[in-house]
Amino acid sequence: MRPIGRIFAAAAVGSMALGLAACTTSTDSSASSDSKPSESSGSAKVDTSGDMQDWEKAAVKGDGTKTIYLVSKGFQHRFWQAVKEGAEQAGDELGYKVNFVGPQDETKVTEQTDQLKSALDSGPAAIGFAALDSKAAADLLSEIDGKGIPVVAFDSGVESDIPVTTVQTDNKAAAAEAAKHMIELLKGKKGSVGMVCHDSTSTTGKQRCEGFKEYFKANAPADLKLLDEQIAGEVTKAADTSLSIIQANSDIVGMYGSNEAAASGIVQGVAESGKELSVVGFDSGKTQIDAIKAGTEAGAVTQSPVKIGYYTVKAAVAALNGAELPEVIDSGFAWYDKTNIDNADIKANLYE
């Protein structure tokens, strides 16, 4: 079985920065058969010692009787364990129970919709939702809204005006950063560049594919040709897909993967092909960390999943107390490679 991985880096929400202590709190949650909900991702807690934004002041401590239910996109990546830990940290600090669930992987739209229905039926105070397919969830979201339950979108966001805010990385800007580094890495070279995008339905999937394509096409020299993207959301499929791309394009010089699974699969596919390519990824995980340190992957763009989970819960609490929330709460991103992977501000945000 091929290994998987995923990664993140933090930019401040307000003036807050991540601390270094591992978060291992646990509440009632659902996970796939591959995951252990009590297992720590090794990620860092959110440092809450800085100044708060105005909306955060409305997130006053509850009495411990209410529940905030988060429906994520999956449990197959360490990324989601880190999001869960951030959500639980906020729940502990603010006196709310946190239920965190997700489908077995990011292709299981029906399973996620069923989980959203279960969240609604449980009568939560608020719901956090990272949609795999916003259209598939539209009727349920309308029902949730009709019952006056605040919805906070997170990670991929939700294509709807129902969520009170969205906690996420600026995925198009982050993907553009990846494309910028790819172009720099390929300076003076000629040939094609392949893309493996993790899905074509979620907002995250579309933005990470579009952001890379738009920047590359606008800024790459004429000697570099961007191939049409291929979709593969699981490591094994991404490895097979990347190998097929390499075999079909003898002039290939680089490949981009839009999330942990896609990038990790590319690392394996390139290794199987025996070719030397510039590989640029997104997120983190053991496969990518090891590859970057070994020089077989050039670098990746990181997120801050702990912050995503933390501010999803905090925003939900603030909404329950009548706060006016910003349209987007930006959790930030950063580029990392062999030169800075061990820097404190990057290393604290990486997980295997």
mmCIF file of N, CA, C and O in Angstrom, residues 227-278:
data_model
loop_
_atom_site.group_PDB
_atom_site.id
_atom_site.type_symbol
_atom_site.label_atom_id
_atom_site.label_comp_id
_atom_site.label_asym_id
_atom_site.label_seq_id
_atom_site.Cartn_x
_atom_site.Cartn_y
_atom_site.Cartn_z
ATOM 1 N N LEU A 227 -0.144 21.003 -19.379
ATOM 2 C CA LEU A 227 -1.066 19.963 -19.833
ATOM 3 C C LEU A 227 -2.420 20.102 -19.147
ATOM 4 O O LEU A 227 -2.531 20.706 -18.083
ATOM 5 N N ASP A 228 -3.446 19.539 -19.721
ATOM 6 C CA ASP A 228 -4.763 19.527 -19.082
ATOM 7 C C ASP A 228 -4.685 18.767 -17.767
ATOM 8 O O ASP A 228 -4.012 17.737 -17.675
ATOM 9 N N GLU A 229 -5.404 19.274 -16.778
ATOM 10 C CA GLU A 229 -5.381 18.618 -15.466
ATOM 11 C C GLU A 229 -6.079 17.262 -15.501
ATOM 12 O O GLU A 229 -7.028 17.051 -16.258
ATOM 13 N N GLN A 230 -5.603 16.367 -14.649
ATOM 14 C CA GLN A 230 -6.235 15.070 -14.433
ATOM 15 C C GLN A 230 -6.720 15.029 -12.987
ATOM 16 O O GLN A 230 -6.107 15.627 -12.098
ATOM 17 N N ILE A 231 -7.819 14.351 -12.736
ATOM 18 C CA ILE A 231 -8.420 14.320 -11.396
ATOM 19 C C ILE A 231 -8.107 12.992 -10.710
ATOM 20 O O ILE A 231 -8.374 11.919 -11.258
ATOM 21 N N ALA A 232 -7.549 13.077 -9.507
ATOM 22 C CA ALA A 232 -7.260 11.877 -8.715
ATOM 23 C C ALA A 232 -7.171 12.288 -7.250
ATOM 24 O O ALA A 232 -6.255 13.001 -6.855
ATOM 25 N N GLY A 233 -8.129 11.850 -6.453
ATOM 26 C CA GLY A 233 -8.210 12.284 -5.064
ATOM 27 C C GLY A 233 -7.670 11.296 -4.052
ATOM 28 O O GLY A 233 -7.726 11.552 -2.854
ATOM 29 N N GLU A 234 -7.161 10.167 -4.514
ATOM 30 C CA GLU A 234 -6.569 9.177 -3.615
ATOM 31 C C GLU A 234 -5.127 8.929 -4.034
ATOM 32 O O GLU A 234 -4.790 9.040 -5.219
ATOM 33 N N VAL A 235 -4.286 8.585 -3.068
ATOM 34 C CA VAL A 235 -2.858 8.454 -3.343
ATOM 35 C C VAL A 235 -2.565 7.430 -4.434
ATOM 36 O O VAL A 235 -1.813 7.698 -5.371
ATOM 37 N N THR A 236 -3.138 6.259 -4.316
ATOM 38 C CA THR A 236 -2.875 5.203 -5.306
ATOM 39 C C THR A 236 -3.299 5.646 -6.704
ATOM 40 O O THR A 236 -2.560 5.461 -7.682
ATOM 41 N N LYS A 237 -4.477 6.248 -6.802
ATOM 42 C CA LYS A 237 -4.959 6.719 -8.100
ATOM 43 C C LYS A 237 -4.074 7.849 -8.631
ATOM 44 O O LYS A 237 -3.778 7.906 -9.826
ATOM 45 N N ALA A 238 -3.647 8.742 -7.733
ATOM 46 C CA ALA A 238 -2.780 9.850 -8.152
ATOM 47 C C ALA A 238 -1.433 9.342 -8.648
ATOM 48 O O ALA A 238 -0.859 9.872 -9.605
ATOM 49 N N ALA A 239 -0.913 8.296 -7.989
ATOM 50 C CA ALA A 239 0.359 7.708 -8.427
ATOM 51 C C ALA A 239 0.211 7.095 -9.819
ATOM 52 O O ALA A 239 1.058 7.303 -10.700
ATOM 53 N N ASP A 240 -0.869 6.350 -10.026
ATOM 54 C CA ASP A 240 -1.105 5.743 -11.342
ATOM 55 C C ASP A 240 -1.338 6.806 -12.412
ATOM 56 O O ASP A 240 -0.846 6.701 -13.540
ATOM 57 N N THR A 241 -2.097 7.843 -12.041
ATOM 58 C CA THR A 241 -2.395 8.920 -12.990
ATOM 59 C C THR A 241 -1.132 9.673 -13.387
ATOM 60 O O THR A 241 -0.903 9.956 -14.571
ATOM 61 N N SER A 242 -0.298 10.000 -12.396
ATOM 62 C CA SER A 242 0.928 10.743 -12.703
ATOM 63 C C SER A 242 1.879 9.906 -13.562
ATOM 64 O O SER A 242 2.520 10.420 -14.480
ATOM 65 N N LEU A 243 1.942 8.609 -13.288
ATOM 66 C CA LEU A 243 2.797 7.738 -14.098
ATOM 67 C C LEU A 243 2.315 7.702 -15.550
ATOM 68 O O LEU A 243 3.113 7.745 -16.484
ATOM 69 N N SER A 244 0.997 7.661 -15.715
ATOM 70 C CA SER A 244 0.434 7.667 -17.077
ATOM 71 C C SER A 244 0.746 8.971 -17.799
ATOM 72 O O SER A 244 1.058 8.975 -18.995
ATOM 73 N N ILE A 245 0.667 10.094 -17.079
ATOM 74 C CA ILE A 245 0.987 11.400 -17.672
ATOM 75 C C ILE A 245 2.442 11.428 -18.126
ATOM 76 O O ILE A 245 2.764 11.870 -19.234
ATOM 77 N N ILE A 246 3.324 10.934 -17.270
ATOM 78 C CA ILE A 246 4.756 10.915 -17.591
ATOM 79 C C ILE A 246 5.032 10.047 -18.819
ATOM 80 O O ILE A 246 5.772 10.437 -19.726
ATOM 81 N N GLN A 247 4.408 8.883 -18.860
ATOM 82 C CA GLN A 247 4.634 7.967 -19.969
ATOM 83 C C GLN A 247 4.081 8.504 -21.286
ATOM 84 O O GLN A 247 4.606 8.195 -22.365
ATOM 85 N N ALA A 248 3.038 9.337 -21.202
ATOM 86 C CA ALA A 248 2.412 9.873 -22.419
ATOM 87 C C ALA A 248 3.069 11.156 -22.913
ATOM 88 O O ALA A 248 2.768 11.625 -24.022
ATOM 89 N N ASN A 249 3.970 11.743 -22.093
ATOM 90 C CA ASN A 249 4.585 13.021 -22.451
ATOM 91 C C ASN A 249 6.092 12.942 -22.199
ATOM 92 O O ASN A 249 6.573 13.220 -21.096
ATOM 93 N N SER A 250 6.813 12.578 -23.233
ATOM 94 C CA SER A 250 8.259 12.357 -23.080
ATOM 95 C C SER A 250 9.020 13.631 -22.734
ATOM 96 O O SER A 250 10.146 13.579 -22.226
ATOM 97 N N ASP A 251 8.406 14.801 -23.001
ATOM 98 C CA ASP A 251 9.087 16.072 -22.736
ATOM 99 C C ASP A 251 8.741 16.657 -21.370
ATOM 100 O O ASP A 251 9.090 17.802 -21.077
ATOM 101 N N ILE A 252 8.060 15.896 -20.522
ATOM 102 C CA ILE A 252 7.586 16.440 -19.251
ATOM 103 C C ILE A 252 8.761 16.824 -18.347
ATOM 104 O O ILE A 252 9.746 16.105 -18.232
ATOM 105 N N VAL A 253 8.622 18.010 -17.719
ATOM 106 C CA VAL A 253 9.694 18.524 -16.853
ATOM 107 C C VAL A 253 9.216 18.841 -15.445
ATOM 108 O O VAL A 253 10.033 19.048 -14.536
ATOM 109 N N GLY A 254 7.893 18.893 -15.237
ATOM 110 C CA GLY A 254 7.391 19.217 -13.907
ATOM 111 C C GLY A 254 5.986 18.712 -13.694
ATOM 112 O O GLY A 254 5.252 18.463 -14.656
ATOM 113 N N MET A 255 5.606 18.559 -12.402
ATOM 114 C CA MET A 255 4.243 18.149 -12.064
ATOM 115 C C MET A 255 3.799 18.831 -10.783
ATOM 116 O O MET A 255 4.580 19.006 -9.848
ATOM 117 N N TYR A 256 2.504 19.182 -10.751
ATOM 118 C CA TYR A 256 1.878 19.847 -9.592
ATOM 119 C C TYR A 256 0.743 18.993 -9.060
ATOM 120 O O TYR A 256 -0.095 18.507 -9.834
ATOM 121 N N GLY A 257 0.696 18.811 -7.723
ATOM 122 C CA GLY A 257 -0.398 18.108 -7.071
ATOM 123 C C GLY A 257 -1.123 19.048 -6.122
ATOM 124 O O GLY A 257 -0.493 19.746 -5.327
ATOM 125 N N SER A 258 -2.464 19.073 -6.192
ATOM 126 C CA SER A 258 -3.235 20.114 -5.506
ATOM 127 C C SER A 258 -3.608 19.815 -4.061
ATOM 128 O O SER A 258 -4.230 20.648 -3.410
ATOM 129 N N ASN A 259 -3.289 18.631 -3.559
ATOM 130 C CA ASN A 259 -3.464 18.379 -2.122
ATOM 131 C C ASN A 259 -2.524 17.269 -1.688
ATOM 132 O O ASN A 259 -1.675 16.796 -2.467
ATOM 133 N N GLU A 260 -2.660 16.839 -0.463
ATOM 134 C CA GLU A 260 -1.767 15.810 0.094
ATOM 135 C C GLU A 260 -1.754 14.551 -0.745
ATOM 136 O O GLU A 260 -0.699 14.030 -1.102
ATOM 137 N N ALA A 261 -2.944 14.042 -1.037
ATOM 138 C CA ALA A 261 -3.026 12.781 -1.778
ATOM 139 C C ALA A 261 -2.466 12.922 -3.188
ATOM 140 O O ALA A 261 -1.706 12.068 -3.657
ATOM 141 N N ALA A 262 -2.848 13.997 -3.870
ATOM 142 C CA ALA A 262 -2.381 14.200 -5.243
ATOM 143 C C ALA A 262 -0.863 14.354 -5.292
ATOM 144 O O ALA A 262 -0.182 13.733 -6.121
ATOM 145 N N ALA A 263 -0.313 15.183 -4.395
ATOM 146 C CA ALA A 263 1.130 15.413 -4.393
ATOM 147 C C ALA A 263 1.901 14.161 -3.983
ATOM 148 O O ALA A 263 2.933 13.830 -4.573
ATOM 149 N N SER A 264 1.400 13.461 -2.965
ATOM 150 C CA SER A 264 2.067 12.238 -2.524
ATOM 151 C C SER A 264 2.053 11.183 -3.622
ATOM 152 O O SER A 264 3.031 10.456 -3.826
ATOM 153 N N GLY A 265 0.930 11.112 -4.345
ATOM 154 C CA GLY A 265 0.845 10.177 -5.460
ATOM 155 C C GLY A 265 1.821 10.530 -6.569
ATOM 156 O O GLY A 265 2.444 9.649 -7.171
ATOM 157 N N ILE A 266 1.982 11.831 -6.828
ATOM 158 C CA ILE A 266 2.941 12.256 -7.845
ATOM 159 C C ILE A 266 4.354 11.856 -7.450
ATOM 160 O O ILE A 266 5.129 11.366 -8.279
ATOM 161 N N VAL A 267 4.709 12.061 -6.195
ATOM 162 C CA VAL A 267 6.043 11.677 -5.721
ATOM 163 C C VAL A 267 6.302 10.209 -6.028
ATOM 164 O O VAL A 267 7.371 9.822 -6.512
ATOM 165 N N GLN A 268 5.302 9.374 -5.768
ATOM 166 C CA GLN A 268 5.463 7.941 -6.011
ATOM 167 C C GLN A 268 5.477 7.617 -7.500
ATOM 168 O O GLN A 268 6.261 6.780 -7.967
ATOM 169 N N GLY A 269 4.612 8.281 -8.271
ATOM 170 C CA GLY A 269 4.578 8.035 -9.708
ATOM 171 C C GLY A 269 5.886 8.427 -10.390
ATOM 172 O O GLY A 269 6.379 7.712 -11.273
ATOM 173 N N VAL A 270 6.443 9.561 -9.982
ATOM 174 C CA VAL A 270 7.720 10.004 -10.541
ATOM 175 C C VAL A 270 8.821 9.008 -10.191
ATOM 176 O O VAL A 270 9.653 8.652 -11.033
ATOM 177 N N ALA A 271 8.815 8.534 -8.947
ATOM 178 C CA ALA A 271 9.825 7.556 -8.533
ATOM 179 C C ALA A 271 9.721 6.283 -9.366
ATOM 180 O O ALA A 271 10.740 5.718 -9.792
ATOM 181 N N GLU A 272 8.496 5.844 -9.634
ATOM 182 C CA GLU A 272 8.293 4.638 -10.420
ATOM 183 C C GLU A 272 8.727 4.837 -11.877
ATOM 184 O O GLU A 272 9.171 3.895 -12.537
ATOM 185 N N SER A 273 8.605 6.061 -12.373
ATOM 186 C CA SER A 273 8.957 6.325 -13.769
ATOM 187 C C SER A 273 10.466 6.362 -13.992
ATOM 188 O O SER A 273 10.938 6.133 -15.105
ATOM 189 N N GLY A 274 11.201 6.694 -12.939
ATOM 190 C CA GLY A 274 12.641 6.800 -13.049
ATOM 191 C C GLY A 274 13.113 8.121 -13.629
ATOM 192 O O GLY A 274 14.317 8.332 -13.804
ATOM 193 N N LYS A 275 12.179 9.046 -13.913
ATOM 194 C CA LYS A 275 12.555 10.339 -14.472
ATOM 195 C C LYS A 275 12.822 11.348 -13.353
ATOM 196 O O LYS A 275 12.337 11.214 -12.228
ATOM 197 N N GLU A 276 13.582 12.386 -13.666
ATOM 198 C CA GLU A 276 13.823 13.470 -12.728
ATOM 199 C C GLU A 276 12.967 14.665 -13.139
ATOM 200 O O GLU A 276 13.165 15.239 -14.208
ATOM 201 N N LEU A 277 11.992 14.995 -12.307
ATOM 202 C CA LEU A 277 11.080 16.104 -12.589
ATOM 203 C C LEU A 277 11.068 17.075 -11.414
ATOM 204 O O LEU A 277 11.392 16.710 -10.280
ATOM 205 N N SER A 278 10.633 18.294 -11.666
ATOM 206 C CA SER A 278 10.383 19.252 -10.594
ATOM 207 C C SER A 278 8.957 19.033 -10.113
ATOM 208 O O SER A 278 7.996 19.239 -10.869
#
